[in-house]
Short mmCIF file of C-alpha atoms in Angstrom, two decimals:
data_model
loop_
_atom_site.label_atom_id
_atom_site.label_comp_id
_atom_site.label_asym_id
_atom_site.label_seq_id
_atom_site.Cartn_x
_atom_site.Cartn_y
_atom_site.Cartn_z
CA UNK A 1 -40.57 47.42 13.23
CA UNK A 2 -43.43 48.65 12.88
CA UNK A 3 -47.06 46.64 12.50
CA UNK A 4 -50.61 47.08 11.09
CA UNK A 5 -53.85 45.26 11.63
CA UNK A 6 -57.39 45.35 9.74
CA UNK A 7 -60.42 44.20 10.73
CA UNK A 8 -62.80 43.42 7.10
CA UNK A 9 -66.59 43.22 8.00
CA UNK A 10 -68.12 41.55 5.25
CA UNK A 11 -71.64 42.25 4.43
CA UNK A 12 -72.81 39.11 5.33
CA UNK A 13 -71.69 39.32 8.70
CA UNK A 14 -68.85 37.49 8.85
CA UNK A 15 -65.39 39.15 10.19
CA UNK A 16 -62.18 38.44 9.15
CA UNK A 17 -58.62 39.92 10.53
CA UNK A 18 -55.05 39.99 9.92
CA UNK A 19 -51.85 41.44 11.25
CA UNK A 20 -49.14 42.74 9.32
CA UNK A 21 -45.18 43.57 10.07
CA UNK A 22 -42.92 46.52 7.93
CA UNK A 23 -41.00 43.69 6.59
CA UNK A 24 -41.61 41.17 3.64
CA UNK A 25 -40.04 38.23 5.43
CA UNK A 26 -39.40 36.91 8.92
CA UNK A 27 -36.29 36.47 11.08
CA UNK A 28 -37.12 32.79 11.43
CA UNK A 29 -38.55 29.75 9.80
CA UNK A 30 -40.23 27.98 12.55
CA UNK A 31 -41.49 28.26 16.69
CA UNK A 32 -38.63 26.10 18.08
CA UNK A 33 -35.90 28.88 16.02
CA UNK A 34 -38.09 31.93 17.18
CA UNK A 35 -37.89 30.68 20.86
CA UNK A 36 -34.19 29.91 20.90
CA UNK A 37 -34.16 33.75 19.18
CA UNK A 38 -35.69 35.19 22.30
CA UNK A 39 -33.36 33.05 24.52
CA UNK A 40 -30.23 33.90 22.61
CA UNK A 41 -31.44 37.71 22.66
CA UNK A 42 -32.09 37.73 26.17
CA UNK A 43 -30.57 40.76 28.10
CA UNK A 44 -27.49 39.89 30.18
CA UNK A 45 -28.03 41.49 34.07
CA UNK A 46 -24.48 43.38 34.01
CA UNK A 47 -25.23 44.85 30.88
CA UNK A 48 -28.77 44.82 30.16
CA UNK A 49 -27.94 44.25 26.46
CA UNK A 50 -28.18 40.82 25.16
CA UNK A 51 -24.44 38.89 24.62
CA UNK A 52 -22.85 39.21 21.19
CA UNK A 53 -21.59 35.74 21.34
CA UNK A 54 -24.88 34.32 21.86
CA UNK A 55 -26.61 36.08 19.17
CA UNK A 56 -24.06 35.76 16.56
CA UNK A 57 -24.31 31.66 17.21
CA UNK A 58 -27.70 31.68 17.35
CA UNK A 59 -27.60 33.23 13.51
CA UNK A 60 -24.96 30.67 12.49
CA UNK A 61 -26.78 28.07 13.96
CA UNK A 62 -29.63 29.42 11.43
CA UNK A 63 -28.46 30.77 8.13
CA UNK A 64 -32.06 31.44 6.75
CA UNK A 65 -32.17 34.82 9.51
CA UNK A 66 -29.84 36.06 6.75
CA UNK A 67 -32.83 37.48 4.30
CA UNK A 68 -34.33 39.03 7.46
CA UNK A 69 -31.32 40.63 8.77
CA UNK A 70 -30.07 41.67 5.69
CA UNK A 71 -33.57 43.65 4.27
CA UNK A 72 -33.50 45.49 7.98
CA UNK A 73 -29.60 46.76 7.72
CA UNK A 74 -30.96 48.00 4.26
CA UNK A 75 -33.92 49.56 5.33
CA UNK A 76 -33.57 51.70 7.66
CA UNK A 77 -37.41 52.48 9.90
CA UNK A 78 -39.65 54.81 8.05
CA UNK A 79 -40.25 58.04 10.16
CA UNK A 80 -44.47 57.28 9.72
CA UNK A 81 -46.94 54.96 9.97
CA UNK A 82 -47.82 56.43 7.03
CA UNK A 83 -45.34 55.82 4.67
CA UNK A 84 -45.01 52.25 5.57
CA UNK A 85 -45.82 49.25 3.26
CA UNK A 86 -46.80 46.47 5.53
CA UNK A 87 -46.41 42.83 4.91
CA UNK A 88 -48.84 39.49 5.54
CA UNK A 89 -45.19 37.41 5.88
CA UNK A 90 -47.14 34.20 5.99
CA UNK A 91 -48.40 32.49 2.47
CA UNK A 92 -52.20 31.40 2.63
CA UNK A 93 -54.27 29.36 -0.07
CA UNK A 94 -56.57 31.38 -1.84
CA UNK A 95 -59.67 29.17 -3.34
CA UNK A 96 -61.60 30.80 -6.39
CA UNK A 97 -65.28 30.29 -7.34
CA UNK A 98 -64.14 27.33 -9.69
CA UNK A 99 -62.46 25.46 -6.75
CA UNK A 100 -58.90 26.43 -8.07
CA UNK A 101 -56.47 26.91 -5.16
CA UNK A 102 -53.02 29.20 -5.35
CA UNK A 103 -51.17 30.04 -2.72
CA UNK A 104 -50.74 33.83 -1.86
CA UNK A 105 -49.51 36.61 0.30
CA UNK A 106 -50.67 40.11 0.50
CA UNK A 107 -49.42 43.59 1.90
CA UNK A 108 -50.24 47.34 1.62
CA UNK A 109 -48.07 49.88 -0.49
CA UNK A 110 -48.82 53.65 0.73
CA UNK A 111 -49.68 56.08 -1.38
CA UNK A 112 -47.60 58.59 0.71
CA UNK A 113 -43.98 59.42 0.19
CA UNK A 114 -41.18 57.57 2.14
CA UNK A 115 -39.72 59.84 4.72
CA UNK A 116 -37.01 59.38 7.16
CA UNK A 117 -37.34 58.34 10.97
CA UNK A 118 -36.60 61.27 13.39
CA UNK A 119 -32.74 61.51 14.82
CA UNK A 120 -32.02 60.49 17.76
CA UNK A 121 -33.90 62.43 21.16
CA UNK A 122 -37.41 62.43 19.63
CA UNK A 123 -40.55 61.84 21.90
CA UNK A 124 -41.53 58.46 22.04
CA UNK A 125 -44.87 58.58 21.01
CA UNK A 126 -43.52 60.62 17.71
CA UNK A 127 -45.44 58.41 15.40
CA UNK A 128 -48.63 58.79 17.08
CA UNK A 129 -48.26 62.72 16.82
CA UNK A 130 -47.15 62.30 13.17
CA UNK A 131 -49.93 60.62 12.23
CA UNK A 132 -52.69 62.57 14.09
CA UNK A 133 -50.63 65.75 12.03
CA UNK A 134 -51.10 63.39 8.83
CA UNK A 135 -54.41 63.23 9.82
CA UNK A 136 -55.60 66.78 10.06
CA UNK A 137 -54.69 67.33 6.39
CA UNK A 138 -56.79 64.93 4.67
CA UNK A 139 -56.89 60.80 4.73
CA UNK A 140 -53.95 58.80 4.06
CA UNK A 141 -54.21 55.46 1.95
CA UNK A 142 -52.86 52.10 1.09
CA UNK A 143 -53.21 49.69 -2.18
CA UNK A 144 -53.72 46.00 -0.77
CA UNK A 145 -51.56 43.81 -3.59
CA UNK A 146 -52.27 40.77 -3.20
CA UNK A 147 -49.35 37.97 -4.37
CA UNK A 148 -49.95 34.74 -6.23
CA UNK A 149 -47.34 32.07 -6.06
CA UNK A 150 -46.45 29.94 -8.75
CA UNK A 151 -45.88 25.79 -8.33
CA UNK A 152 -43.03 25.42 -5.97
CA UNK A 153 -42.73 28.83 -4.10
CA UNK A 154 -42.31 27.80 -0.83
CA UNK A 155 -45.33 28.30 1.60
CA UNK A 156 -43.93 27.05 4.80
CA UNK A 157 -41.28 28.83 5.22
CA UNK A 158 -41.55 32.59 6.08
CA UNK A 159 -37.91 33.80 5.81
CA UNK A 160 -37.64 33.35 1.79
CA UNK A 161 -40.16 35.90 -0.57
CA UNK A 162 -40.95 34.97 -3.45
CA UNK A 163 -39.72 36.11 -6.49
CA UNK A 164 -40.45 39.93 -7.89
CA UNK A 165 -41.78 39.07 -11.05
CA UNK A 166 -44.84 37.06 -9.49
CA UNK A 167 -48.63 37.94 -10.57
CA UNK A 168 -49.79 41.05 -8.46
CA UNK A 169 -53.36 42.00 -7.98
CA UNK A 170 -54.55 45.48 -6.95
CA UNK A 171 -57.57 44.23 -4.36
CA UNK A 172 -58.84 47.56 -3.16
CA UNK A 173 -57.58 50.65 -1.48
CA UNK A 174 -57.35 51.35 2.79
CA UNK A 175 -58.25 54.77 3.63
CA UNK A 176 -57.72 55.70 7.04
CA UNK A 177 -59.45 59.11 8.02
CA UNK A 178 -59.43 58.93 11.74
CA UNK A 179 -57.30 57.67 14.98
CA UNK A 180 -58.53 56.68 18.18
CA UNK A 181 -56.38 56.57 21.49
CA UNK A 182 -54.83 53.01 21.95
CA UNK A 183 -56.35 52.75 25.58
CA UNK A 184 -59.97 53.12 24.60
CA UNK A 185 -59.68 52.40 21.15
CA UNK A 186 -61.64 49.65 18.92
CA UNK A 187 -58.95 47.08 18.70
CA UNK A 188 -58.38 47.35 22.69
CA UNK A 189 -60.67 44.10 23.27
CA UNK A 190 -60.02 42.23 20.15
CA UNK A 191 -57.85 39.31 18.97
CA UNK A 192 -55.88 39.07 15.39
CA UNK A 193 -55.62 35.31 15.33
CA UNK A 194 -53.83 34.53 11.40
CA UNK A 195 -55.92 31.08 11.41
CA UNK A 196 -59.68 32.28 11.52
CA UNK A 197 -60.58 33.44 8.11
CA UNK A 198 -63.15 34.03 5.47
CA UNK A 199 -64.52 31.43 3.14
CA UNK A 200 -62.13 31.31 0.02
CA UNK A 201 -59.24 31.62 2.40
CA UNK A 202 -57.22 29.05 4.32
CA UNK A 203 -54.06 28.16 6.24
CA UNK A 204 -51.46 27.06 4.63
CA UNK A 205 -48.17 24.54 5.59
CA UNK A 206 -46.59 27.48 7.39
CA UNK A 207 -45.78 26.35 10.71
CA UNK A 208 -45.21 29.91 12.34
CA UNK A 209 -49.64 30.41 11.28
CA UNK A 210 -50.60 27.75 14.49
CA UNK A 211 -47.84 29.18 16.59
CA UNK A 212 -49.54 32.66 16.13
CA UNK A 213 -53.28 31.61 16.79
CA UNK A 214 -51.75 29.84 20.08
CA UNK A 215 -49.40 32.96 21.28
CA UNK A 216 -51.89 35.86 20.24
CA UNK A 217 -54.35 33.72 21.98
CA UNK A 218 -52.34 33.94 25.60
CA UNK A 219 -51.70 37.51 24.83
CA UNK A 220 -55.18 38.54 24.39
CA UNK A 221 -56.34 35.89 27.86
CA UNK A 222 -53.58 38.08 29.68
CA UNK A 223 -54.56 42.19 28.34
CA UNK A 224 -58.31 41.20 28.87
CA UNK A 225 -57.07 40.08 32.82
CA UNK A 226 -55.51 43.30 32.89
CA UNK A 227 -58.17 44.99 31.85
CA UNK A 228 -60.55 43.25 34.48
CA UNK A 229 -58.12 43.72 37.03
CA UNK A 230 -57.76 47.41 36.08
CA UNK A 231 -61.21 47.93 36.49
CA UNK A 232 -61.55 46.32 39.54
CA UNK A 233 -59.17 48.38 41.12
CA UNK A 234 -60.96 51.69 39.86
CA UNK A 235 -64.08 50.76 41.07
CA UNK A 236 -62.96 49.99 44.50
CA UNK A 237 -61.20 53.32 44.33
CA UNK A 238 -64.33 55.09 44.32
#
């Protein structure tokens, strides 16, 4: 899988991010099915691969993974960040200047030709290198779409899209012209939590959108203690 995150800074001020996956829907529907996920998936010591048994109840247990598993056996991984489209899997509710409110979701189609991921044996930081080579021949770009549902698409449930034929609206263009390194880079000491947004936007029923503010939460407490420690440990070094 591979993920995407922006940061908008509006010119007011305010900030607003969001997080985004390489697939339109999600393996599971709600926190209590993505925990038993990770606990059917866990690795086995003798084999260090998780059991076959396990998993394959765990997915009868829960026929809506089938969407999810189903788009990934038919899409095999891009070979570049930059040929990507990247999905907001979670529905929001969008509030225009009359006070109308629709549900949507939004993602970002690239402007650059799908190509295929490397065979087997290549470097593991291949699509950092492949997109610093993007990057030295010009900027690469994204359309954000954003989707509006219609009455009775669901909104709380993240493993079902909604249908194709839905109204899509062209909201601006991403142009990337630069990379940092990860380790020193600008999103290093920042948090993506789905629930803080900008005024017009709001959660919706989607259970998986508190679950997310709470996990991304721990996860940023732990890097920044990391961090701290890391510097501590430097410091004393010299």
């Amino acid at each position: 899988m591979r993920s995407l995150a922006l940061e908008f800074r509006l010119a007011d001020g305010e900030q607003w991010r969001t997080a985004m996956n390489s697939t339109p829907v999600f393996g599971v529907r709600t926190p209590q099915q993505f925990y038993e996920q990770l606990v059917a998936a866990r690795p086995d010591p003798p084999t260090r691969k998780p059991d076959p048994k396990r998993l394959a109840a765990f997915f009868g247990k829960y026929p809506e993974t089938q969407p999810f598993r189903q788009w990934v056996k038919d899409h095999p991984l891009s070979g570049s960040f930059a040929t990507t489209a990247y999905y907001g899997i979670n529905a929001f509710v969008a509030t225009d200047g009359a006070g109308v409110q629709r549900a949507v979701r939004w993602r970002l189609d690239p402007e650059t030709p799908a190509s295929a991921a490397p065979a087997d044996g290549a470097s593991a930081d291949f699509l950092a290198r492949d997109l610093a080579s993007r990057l030295a021949q010009g900027p690469l770009r994204w359309h954000l779409v954003v989707t509006v549902a219609q009455p009775g698409d669901p909104t709380a449930d993240a493993t079902q899209a909604w249908p194709a034929e839905r109204q899509q609206i062209d909201a601006g263009t991403l142009v990337l012209q630069q990379q940092s390194a990860q380790q020193d880079g600008s999103c290093r000491d920042i948090n993506y939590d789905p629930t803080i947004l900008p005024r017009g936007l709001s959660p919706s029923d989607d259970p998986l959108l508190a679950a997310r503010s709470s996990a991304y939460a721990e996860s940023y407490r732990r890097r920044s203690n990391e961090n701290a420690q890391h510097q501590i440990h430097a410091g004393a070094g010299q």
